[in-house]
Coordinates of N, CA and C in Angstrom, one line a residue:
Chain P
A1 N -11.1 32.7 12.7 CA -10.0 31.7 12.7 C -9.4 31.5 14.1
Q2 N -9.1 30.3 14.4 CA -8.5 30.0 15.7 C -7.1 30.5 15.7
K3 N -6.8 31.2 16.8 CA -5.5 31.7 16.9 C -4.6 30.7 17.6
I4 N -5.1 29.9 18.5 CA -4.4 28.9 19.2 C -5.2 27.6 19.0
T5 N -4.5 26.6 18.5 CA -5.1 25.3 18.2 C -4.4 24.2 19.0
Q6 N -5.2 23.5 19.7 CA -4.7 22.3 20.4 C -5.5 21.1 19.9
T7 N -4.9 20.3 19.1 CA -5.7 19.3 18.3 C -5.9 18.0 19.1
Q8 N -5.3 17.9 20.3 CA -5.5 16.6 21.0 C -6.4 16.9 22.2
P9 N -7.6 16.5 22.2 CA -8.5 16.7 23.3 C -8.1 15.9 24.5
G10 N -7.5 14.7 24.3 CA -7.1 13.8 25.4 C -5.9 13.0 25.0
M11 N -5.0 12.8 26.0 CA -3.8 12.0 25.8 C -3.6 11.1 27.0
F12 N -3.0 9.9 26.7 CA -2.6 9.0 27.7 C -1.1 8.8 27.6
V13 N -0.4 8.7 28.8 CA 1.0 8.4 28.8 C 1.3 7.5 30.0
Q14 N 2.2 6.6 29.8 CA 2.6 5.7 30.9 C 3.6 6.5 31.8
E15 N 3.4 6.2 33.1 CA 4.3 6.9 34.1 C 5.7 6.7 33.7
K16 N 6.5 7.7 33.9 CA 8.0 7.8 33.6 C 8.3 8.0 32.2
E17 N 7.3 7.9 31.3 CA 7.6 8.2 29.9 C 7.5 9.7 29.6
A18 N 8.0 10.1 28.4 CA 7.8 11.5 28.0 C 6.5 11.6 27.1
V19 N 6.0 12.8 27.1 CA 4.8 13.0 26.3 C 4.9 14.4 25.7
T20 N 4.4 14.6 24.5 CA 4.3 15.9 23.8 C 2.9 16.3 23.6
L21 N 2.6 17.5 24.0 CA 1.3 18.1 23.8 C 1.4 19.2 22.7
D22 N 0.6 19.1 21.7 CA 0.7 19.9 20.6 C 0.0 21.3 20.7
C23 N 0.6 22.3 20.1 CA 0.0 23.6 20.1 C 0.5 24.3 18.8
T24 N -0.4 24.8 18.0 CA -0.1 25.7 16.9 C -0.8 27.0 17.1
Y25 N -0.2 28.0 16.5 CA -0.7 29.4 16.7 C -0.7 30.2 15.4
D26 N -1.4 31.3 15.4 CA -1.5 32.1 14.3 C -1.5 33.6 14.7
T27 N -0.5 34.3 14.2 CA -0.4 35.7 14.5 C 0.4 36.4 13.4
S28 N 0.1 37.6 13.2 CA 0.9 38.4 12.2 C 1.9 39.4 13.0
D29 N 1.7 39.4 14.3 CA 2.6 40.2 15.1 C 4.0 39.6 15.3
P30 N 5.0 40.3 15.0 CA 6.4 39.7 15.1 C 6.8 39.5 16.5
S31 N 6.1 40.2 17.4 CA 6.5 40.1 18.9 C 5.3 39.5 19.6
Y32 N 5.5 38.3 20.1 CA 4.4 37.6 20.9 C 5.1 36.7 21.9
G33 N 4.2 36.2 22.8 CA 4.7 35.2 23.8 C 3.8 34.0 23.8
L34 N 4.3 32.9 24.1 CA 3.6 31.7 24.2 C 3.7 31.1 25.6
F35 N 2.7 30.6 26.2 CA 2.6 30.1 27.5 C 1.9 28.8 27.6
W36 N 2.3 28.0 28.6 CA 1.6 26.8 28.9 C 1.2 26.9 30.4
Y37 N -0.1 26.5 30.6 CA -0.6 26.4 31.9 C -1.2 25.0 32.2
K38 N -1.1 24.6 33.4 CA -1.7 23.3 33.9 C -2.9 23.6 34.7
Q39 N -4.0 22.9 34.5 CA -5.2 23.1 35.3 C -5.6 21.7 35.9
P40 N -5.2 21.4 37.1 CA -5.6 20.2 37.7 C -7.1 20.2 38.0
S41 N -7.6 19.1 38.5 CA -9.0 18.9 38.8 C -9.5 19.9 39.8
S42 N -8.6 20.4 40.7 CA -9.0 21.4 41.6 C -9.3 22.8 41.0
G43 N -8.9 23.0 39.8 CA -9.3 24.1 39.0 C -8.4 25.3 38.9
E44 N -7.4 25.4 39.7 CA -6.5 26.6 39.5 C -5.7 26.5 38.3
M45 N -5.2 27.6 37.8 CA -4.3 27.7 36.6 C -2.9 27.9 37.1
I46 N -2.0 26.9 36.7 CA -0.6 26.9 37.2 C 0.3 27.2 36.0
F47 N 1.0 28.3 36.1 CA 1.9 28.7 35.0 C 3.1 27.7 34.9
L48 N 3.4 27.2 33.7 CA 4.4 26.2 33.6 C 5.7 26.8 32.9
I49 N 5.5 27.4 31.7 CA 6.6 27.8 30.9 C 6.3 28.8 29.9
Y50 N 7.2 29.7 29.6 CA 7.0 30.8 28.7 C 8.1 30.8 27.6
Q51 N 7.7 31.1 26.4 CA 8.6 31.3 25.2 C 8.3 32.6 24.5
G52 N 9.3 33.4 24.4 CA 9.1 34.7 23.6 C 9.5 34.4 22.2
S53 N 8.9 35.2 21.3 CA 9.0 35.0 19.9 C 10.5 35.3 19.4
Y54 N 11.2 36.1 20.2 CA 12.6 36.4 19.8 C 13.6 35.5 20.5
D55 N 13.1 34.6 21.4 CA 14.1 33.8 22.1 C 14.7 32.8 21.1
Q56 N 16.0 32.7 21.2 CA 16.8 31.9 20.3 C 16.7 30.4 20.7
Q57 N 16.6 30.2 22.0 CA 16.6 28.8 22.5 C 15.3 28.4 23.0
N58 N 15.0 27.1 23.0 CA 13.8 26.6 23.5 C 13.8 26.7 25.0
A59 N 12.6 27.1 25.6 CA 12.5 27.3 27.0 C 12.4 26.0 27.7
T60 N 13.0 25.9 28.9 CA 13.0 24.7 29.7 C 12.7 25.1 31.2
E61 N 11.9 24.3 31.9 CA 11.7 24.5 33.3 C 11.5 23.1 33.9
G62 N 12.6 22.7 34.5 CA 12.6 21.3 35.1 C 12.2 20.3 34.1
R63 N 11.1 19.6 34.4 CA 10.7 18.5 33.4 C 10.0 19.0 32.2
Y64 N 9.7 20.3 32.2 CA 9.0 20.9 31.1 C 9.9 21.5 30.1
S65 N 9.7 21.3 28.8 CA 10.4 22.0 27.8 C 9.4 22.4 26.7
L66 N 9.7 23.4 26.0 CA 8.9 23.9 24.9 C 9.6 23.7 23.6
N67 N 9.0 23.0 22.7 CA 9.6 22.7 21.4 C 9.1 23.8 20.5
F68 N 9.8 24.9 20.3 CA 9.4 26.1 19.6 C 9.9 26.0 18.2
Q69 N 9.0 25.9 17.2 CA 9.3 25.9 15.8 C 8.6 27.1 15.1
K70 N 9.3 28.1 15.1 CA 8.7 29.4 14.6 C 8.2 29.4 13.2
A71 N 8.9 28.8 12.3 CA 8.5 28.7 10.9 C 7.2 27.9 10.8
R72 N 7.0 26.9 11.6 CA 5.8 26.1 11.6 C 4.7 26.7 12.5
K73 N 5.1 27.7 13.2 CA 4.1 28.3 14.2 C 3.6 27.2 15.2
S74 N 4.6 26.5 15.7 CA 4.1 25.5 16.7 C 5.0 25.7 18.0
A75 N 4.3 25.4 19.1 CA 4.9 25.5 20.4 C 4.5 24.4 21.3
N76 N 5.1 23.2 21.0 CA 4.6 22.0 21.7 C 5.3 21.9 23.1
L77 N 4.5 21.4 24.0 CA 5.0 21.2 25.4 C 5.5 19.7 25.5
V78 N 6.7 19.6 26.0 CA 7.2 18.2 26.3 C 7.4 18.0 27.8
I79 N 6.7 17.0 28.3 CA 6.9 16.7 29.7 C 7.7 15.4 29.8
S80 N 8.8 15.4 30.4 CA 9.7 14.3 30.5 C 9.4 13.5 31.8
A81 N 9.6 12.2 31.8 CA 9.5 11.4 33.0 C 8.1 11.7 33.7
S82 N 7.1 11.4 33.0 CA 5.7 11.7 33.5 C 5.5 11.2 34.9
Q83 N 4.7 11.9 35.7 CA 4.3 11.5 37.0 C 2.8 11.5 37.1
L84 N 2.3 10.7 38.1 CA 0.9 10.6 38.2 C 0.3 12.0 38.5
G85 N 1.0 12.8 39.2 CA 0.5 14.2 39.5 C 0.5 15.1 38.3
D86 N 1.0 14.6 37.1 CA 0.9 15.4 35.9 C -0.5 15.3 35.2
S87 N -1.3 14.4 35.7 CA -2.7 14.2 35.1 C -3.4 15.5 35.4
A88 N -3.8 16.2 34.3 CA -4.5 17.5 34.4 C -4.9 17.9 33.0
M89 N -5.5 19.1 32.9 CA -5.8 19.7 31.7 C -4.6 20.7 31.4
Y90 N -4.2 20.8 30.2 CA -3.1 21.6 29.8 C -3.5 22.6 28.7
F91 N -3.3 23.9 29.0 CA -3.7 24.9 28.0 C -2.4 25.6 27.5
C92 N -2.5 25.8 26.2 CA -1.5 26.7 25.5 C -2.1 28.1 25.3
A93 N -1.4 29.1 25.5 CA -1.9 30.4 25.4 C -0.9 31.3 24.7
M94 N -1.4 32.3 23.9 CA -0.6 33.3 23.3 C -0.9 34.7 23.8
R95 N 0.1 35.4 24.0 CA -0.1 36.8 24.4 C -0.1 37.7 23.2
E96 N -1.2 38.4 23.0 CA -1.2 39.3 21.9 C -1.7 40.7 22.4
G97 N -1.8 41.6 21.5 CA -2.3 42.9 21.9 C -1.2 43.9 22.1
R98 N -0.1 43.6 21.4 CA 1.1 44.5 21.5 C 0.7 45.9 21.0
D99 N 0.0 46.0 19.9 CA -0.3 47.3 19.4 C -1.3 48.1 20.3
S100 N -2.2 47.4 20.9 CA -3.1 48.1 21.8 C -2.6 48.3 23.2
G101 N -1.5 47.5 23.4 CA -1.0 47.5 24.8 C -1.7 46.7 25.8
T102 N -2.6 45.8 25.3 CA -3.4 45.1 26.2 C -2.7 43.8 26.7
Y103 N -2.0 43.1 25.8 CA -1.3 41.9 26.2 C -2.3 40.9 26.8
K104 N -3.5 40.8 26.3 CA -4.4 39.8 26.8 C -3.9 38.4 26.2
Y105 N -4.3 37.4 26.9 CA -4.0 36.0 26.5 C -5.1 35.4 25.7
I106 N -4.7 34.7 24.6 CA -5.7 33.9 23.9 C -5.4 32.4 24.2
F107 N -6.4 31.7 24.7 CA -6.2 30.3 25.1 C -6.7 29.3 24.1
G108 N -6.0 28.2 24.0 CA -6.5 27.0 23.2 C -7.6 26.3 24.0
T109 N -8.1 25.3 23.4 CA -9.2 24.5 24.1 C -8.7 23.5 25.1
G110 N -7.4 23.3 25.1 CA -6.9 22.4 26.1 C -6.7 20.9 25.7
T111 N -5.8 20.3 26.4 CA -5.6 18.8 26.2 C -5.6 18.2 27.6
R112 N -6.4 17.2 27.7 CA -6.5 16.5 29.0 C -5.6 15.3 29.0
L113 N -4.6 15.4 29.9 CA -3.5 14.4 30.0 C -3.8 13.4 31.2
K114 N -3.8 12.2 30.9 CA -3.9 11.2 31.9 C -2.6 10.3 32.0
V115 N -2.0 10.3 33.1 CA -0.8 9.5 33.3 C -1.2 8.2 34.0
L116 N -0.8 7.1 33.3 CA -1.2 5.7 33.8 C 0.0 5.1 34.6
A117 N -0.4 4.5 35.7 CA 0.5 3.8 36.6 C 1.1 2.5 36.0
Chain N
N1 N 4.1 35.4 51.1 CA 4.1 35.8 49.7 C 2.8 35.4 49.0
A2 N 1.8 36.2 49.3 CA 0.4 35.8 48.8 C 0.4 36.0 47.3
G3 N -0.3 35.0 46.6 CA -0.5 35.1 45.2 C -1.8 35.9 44.9
V4 N -2.3 35.8 43.7 CA -3.6 36.4 43.4 C -4.7 35.8 44.2
M5 N -5.5 36.6 44.8 CA -6.6 36.0 45.7 C -8.0 36.4 45.1
Q6 N -8.8 35.4 45.1 CA -10.2 35.6 44.6 C -11.2 35.1 45.6
N7 N -12.2 35.9 45.8 CA -13.3 35.4 46.6 C -14.6 35.9 46.1
P8 N -15.7 35.1 46.3 CA -15.6 33.8 46.9 C -15.1 32.7 45.9
R9 N -14.8 31.6 46.4 CA -14.3 30.5 45.5 C -15.5 29.9 44.8
H10 N -16.6 29.8 45.5 CA -17.8 29.3 44.9 C -19.0 30.2 45.2
L11 N -19.8 30.5 44.2 CA -20.9 31.4 44.4 C -22.1 30.8 43.7
V12 N -23.2 30.8 44.4 CA -24.5 30.3 43.8 C -25.5 31.4 43.9
R13 N -26.0 31.7 42.7 CA -27.0 32.7 42.6 C -28.2 32.2 41.8
R14 N -29.4 32.8 42.2 CA -30.6 32.5 41.4 C -30.7 33.4 40.3
R15 N -31.4 33.0 39.2 CA -31.6 33.8 38.1 C -32.2 35.2 38.5
G16 N -31.6 36.2 38.0 CA -32.1 37.6 38.3 C -31.3 38.3 39.4
Q17 N -30.6 37.5 40.2 CA -29.8 38.1 41.2 C -28.5 38.7 40.7
E18 N -27.8 39.4 41.5 CA -26.5 40.0 41.2 C -25.4 39.1 41.7
A19 N -24.3 39.0 40.9 CA -23.1 38.3 41.4 C -21.9 39.3 41.4
R20 N -21.2 39.3 42.5 CA -20.1 40.2 42.7 C -18.8 39.3 43.0
L21 N -17.9 39.4 42.1 CA -16.6 38.6 42.2 C -15.5 39.5 42.5
R22 N -14.6 39.1 43.5 CA -13.5 40.0 43.9 C -12.2 39.4 43.6
C23 N -11.2 40.3 43.3 CA -9.9 39.8 42.9 C -8.9 40.8 43.6
S24 N -8.0 40.2 44.4 CA -6.9 41.0 44.9 C -5.6 40.6 44.2
P25 N -5.0 41.5 43.4 CA -3.8 41.1 42.7 C -2.6 40.8 43.6
M26 N -1.6 40.2 43.0 CA -0.4 40.0 43.8 C 0.2 41.4 44.2
K27 N 0.9 41.4 45.3 CA 1.5 42.6 45.9 C 2.4 43.2 44.8
G28 N 2.2 44.5 44.6 CA 3.0 45.2 43.6 C 2.5 45.1 42.2
H29 N 1.4 44.4 42.0 CA 0.8 44.3 40.7 C -0.3 45.3 40.5
S30 N -0.3 46.1 39.4 CA -1.3 47.1 39.3 C -2.1 46.8 38.0
H31 N -1.9 45.7 37.4 CA -2.7 45.3 36.1 C -3.5 44.1 36.4
V32 N -4.7 44.1 36.1 CA -5.7 43.0 36.4 C -6.4 42.6 35.1
Y33 N -6.5 41.4 34.9 CA -7.3 40.8 33.8 C -8.3 39.9 34.3
W34 N -9.5 39.9 33.7 CA -10.5 38.9 34.0 C -10.8 38.0 32.8
Y35 N -10.9 36.7 33.1 CA -11.2 35.7 32.0 C -12.4 34.9 32.5
R36 N -13.1 34.3 31.5 CA -14.2 33.4 31.8 C -13.9 32.0 31.2
Q37 N -14.2 31.0 31.9 CA -14.0 29.6 31.4 C -15.3 28.9 31.5
L38 N -15.9 28.6 30.4 CA -17.1 27.8 30.3 C -16.7 26.3 30.5
P39 N -17.6 25.4 30.9 CA -17.2 24.0 31.1 C -16.5 23.4 29.8
E40 N -15.4 22.7 30.0 CA -14.7 22.0 29.0 C -14.2 23.0 27.9
E41 N -13.9 24.2 28.2 CA -13.4 25.2 27.3 C -12.2 25.9 27.9
G42 N -11.4 26.6 27.0 CA -10.3 27.4 27.5 C -10.8 28.7 28.0
L43 N -9.9 29.5 28.6 CA -10.3 30.7 29.1 C -10.5 31.8 28.0
K44 N -11.5 32.6 28.2 CA -11.7 33.7 27.2 C -11.5 35.1 27.9
F45 N -10.8 35.9 27.3 CA -10.5 37.3 27.9 C -11.8 38.1 28.0
M46 N -12.0 38.8 29.1 CA -13.1 39.6 29.3 C -12.7 41.1 29.3
V47 N -11.8 41.4 30.3 CA -11.5 42.9 30.5 C -10.1 43.0 31.1
Y48 N -9.5 44.1 30.8 CA -8.2 44.4 31.4 C -8.3 45.8 32.0
L49 N -7.8 45.9 33.3 CA -7.9 47.1 34.1 C -6.6 47.5 34.7
Q50 N -6.4 48.7 34.8 CA -5.3 49.2 35.7 C -6.1 50.0 36.8
K51 N -5.3 50.4 37.8 CA -6.0 51.2 38.9 C -6.8 52.3 38.3
E52 N -8.1 52.3 38.6 CA -9.1 53.3 38.3 C -9.3 53.5 36.8
N53 N -8.8 52.6 36.0 CA -9.0 52.7 34.5 C -9.3 51.3 33.9
I54 N -10.3 51.4 33.0 CA -10.6 50.2 32.2 C -9.8 50.4 30.9
I55 N -8.9 49.5 30.6 CA -8.0 49.7 29.4 C -8.6 49.0 28.2
D56 N -9.1 47.8 28.4 CA -9.7 47.0 27.3 C -10.8 46.2 27.8
E57 N -12.0 46.4 27.3 CA -13.2 45.6 27.7 C -13.8 45.0 26.5
S58 N -13.0 44.7 25.5 CA -13.5 44.1 24.3 C -14.1 42.7 24.4
G59 N -13.8 42.0 25.5 CA -14.4 40.7 25.7 C -15.6 40.7 26.7
M60 N -16.0 41.8 27.1 CA -17.1 41.9 28.0 C -18.4 41.9 27.3
P61 N -19.4 41.1 27.7 CA -20.7 41.2 27.2 C -21.2 42.7 27.3
K62 N -22.0 43.1 26.4 CA -22.4 44.5 26.4 C -23.3 44.9 27.5
E63 N -24.1 43.9 27.9 CA -25.1 44.2 29.0 C -24.8 43.4 30.2
R64 N -25.2 43.9 31.3 CA -25.2 43.2 32.6 C -23.8 43.0 33.3
F65 N -22.8 43.1 32.5 CA -21.4 42.9 33.1 C -20.7 44.2 33.2
S66 N -20.0 44.4 34.4 CA -19.2 45.6 34.5 C -18.0 45.2 35.4
A67 N -16.9 46.0 35.3 CA -15.7 45.7 36.1 C -15.2 47.0 36.6
E68 N -14.5 47.0 37.7 CA -13.8 48.1 38.2 C -12.6 47.7 39.0
F69 N -11.6 48.6 39.1 CA -10.4 48.4 39.9 C -10.1 49.7 40.6
P70 N -10.7 49.9 41.8 CA -10.6 51.2 42.4 C -9.1 51.4 42.9
K71 N -8.9 52.7 43.3 CA -7.6 53.0 43.8 C -7.2 52.2 45.1
E72 N -8.2 52.0 45.9 CA -8.0 51.1 47.1 C -8.9 49.9 47.0
G73 N -8.4 48.8 47.4 CA -9.3 47.6 47.4 C -9.2 46.7 46.2
P74 N -9.9 45.7 46.2 CA -9.8 44.7 45.1 C -10.5 45.1 43.8
S75 N -10.2 44.4 42.8 CA -11.0 44.6 41.5 C -12.3 43.8 41.7
I76 N -13.3 44.3 41.1 CA -14.7 43.7 41.2 C -15.2 43.5 39.8
L77 N -15.7 42.2 39.6 CA -16.4 41.9 38.4 C -17.9 41.7 38.9
R78 N -18.8 42.5 38.3 CA -20.2 42.5 38.7 C -21.0 42.0 37.5
I79 N -21.9 41.1 37.9 CA -22.8 40.6 36.9 C -24.2 40.8 37.4
Q80 N -25.0 41.6 36.7 CA -26.3 41.9 37.2 C -27.3 41.0 36.5
Q81 N -28.4 40.7 37.2 CA -29.5 39.9 36.7 C -29.0 38.6 36.0
V82 N -28.3 37.8 36.8 CA -27.6 36.6 36.2 C -28.6 35.7 35.5
V83 N -28.1 35.0 34.5 CA -28.9 34.0 33.8 C -28.0 32.7 33.8
R84 N -28.7 31.6 33.5 CA -28.0 30.3 33.6 C -26.7 30.2 32.7
G85 N -26.7 30.9 31.6 CA -25.6 30.9 30.7 C -24.4 31.6 31.4
D86 N -24.6 32.3 32.5 CA -23.4 33.0 33.2 C -22.6 32.0 34.0
S87 N -23.2 30.8 34.2 CA -22.5 29.8 35.0 C -21.2 29.4 34.4
A88 N -20.1 29.6 35.1 CA -18.8 29.5 34.6 C -17.8 29.7 35.7
A89 N -16.5 29.4 35.4 CA -15.4 29.8 36.3 C -14.9 31.1 35.8
Y90 N -14.7 32.0 36.7 CA -14.2 33.4 36.4 C -12.8 33.5 37.1
F91 N -11.8 33.7 36.2 CA -10.4 33.8 36.7 C -9.9 35.3 36.6
C92 N -9.2 35.7 37.6 CA -8.5 36.9 37.6 C -7.0 36.6 37.5
A93 N -6.3 37.5 36.7 CA -4.9 37.4 36.6 C -4.3 38.8 36.8
S94 N -3.1 38.8 37.4 CA -2.4 40.1 37.5 C -1.0 40.1 37.0
S95 N -0.5 41.2 36.7 CA 0.9 41.3 36.2 C 1.4 42.6 36.8
A96 N 2.8 42.7 36.8 CA 3.4 43.8 37.4 C 3.5 45.0 36.4
Y97 N 3.7 44.6 35.1 CA 3.8 45.7 34.1 C 3.0 45.4 32.9
R98 N 2.7 46.4 32.1 CA 2.0 46.2 30.9 C 3.0 46.0 29.8
D99 N 3.6 44.9 29.8 CA 4.5 44.6 28.6 C 4.5 43.1 28.4
G100 N 4.9 42.7 27.2 CA 4.7 41.4 26.8 C 5.5 40.4 27.5
A101 N 6.6 40.8 28.1 CA 7.5 39.9 28.7 C 7.1 39.4 30.1
T102 N 6.1 40.1 30.6 CA 5.7 39.8 32.0 C 4.5 38.8 32.0
A103 N 4.7 37.7 32.7 CA 3.7 36.7 32.8 C 2.5 37.2 33.6
Q104 N 1.4 36.7 33.3 CA 0.2 36.9 34.2 C 0.1 35.8 35.1
Y105 N -0.2 36.1 36.4 CA -0.4 35.1 37.4 C -1.9 35.0 37.7
F106 N -2.4 33.8 37.7 CA -3.8 33.6 37.9 C -4.2 33.3 39.3
G107 N -5.4 33.7 39.7 CA -6.0 33.4 41.0 C -6.6 32.0 40.8
P108 N -7.2 31.5 41.9 CA -7.8 30.2 41.9 C -9.1 30.1 41.2
G109 N -9.7 31.3 40.9 CA -11.0 31.3 40.2 C -12.2 31.3 41.1
T110 N -13.3 31.9 40.6 CA -14.6 31.8 41.3 C -15.5 31.0 40.4
R111 N -16.1 30.0 41.0 CA -17.0 29.2 40.2 C -18.4 29.6 40.5
L112 N -19.1 30.2 39.5 CA -20.4 30.8 39.6 C -21.4 29.8 39.1
T113 N -22.4 29.5 39.9 CA -23.5 28.6 39.5 C -24.8 29.4 39.6
V114 N -25.5 29.4 38.5 CA -26.8 30.1 38.5 C -27.9 29.1 38.4
T115 N -28.8 29.1 39.4 CA -29.8 28.1 39.5 C -31.2 28.7 39.0

């Protein structure tokens, strides 16, 4: 079973508008972390935002915010005021392995975002 | 303030050759993770190492792949007798502590092409 699901293979958004990238997860561990990474065409993985399972408030980092709905097991990324430079692949990831102490990341398949001028 | 460094950035090998990928973690980080990304896919965990110890290699193929993180020097991911299916981007990540609150920081990746 998929532990991280990103159902949108591709998304388009007009410049300066907001966009939401979906991510759902599955875990039985009460303690987990959720991450979003951006991968531009150059290939590097850029850390964007982190949400801990016990965090009471949704995480925000500049134009990025994470809409965390624990009961629904969703952790959607919201990008406000899109810019052309936001065009990239976006990956949602969950940190698991608390019991083993590994804390490895499980990644979704990604969403390719294209910002239109 | 150097981040995670990987070299080479691009590596071309012929089938049957050995590929050696290097990763220098961020300063002060002693935990290293290796991930593999096949084209158009997300990253898949391979192995987690601390200095001189392999902690979790549950994602490593059973044959031809090995990893080490010596007391001195970078972490090395070694692929022996490469095959075309090994062509992928290999990412290294490091973290300061082995706890869930610490983010992993990724290097730029090594893109391996097997011809």
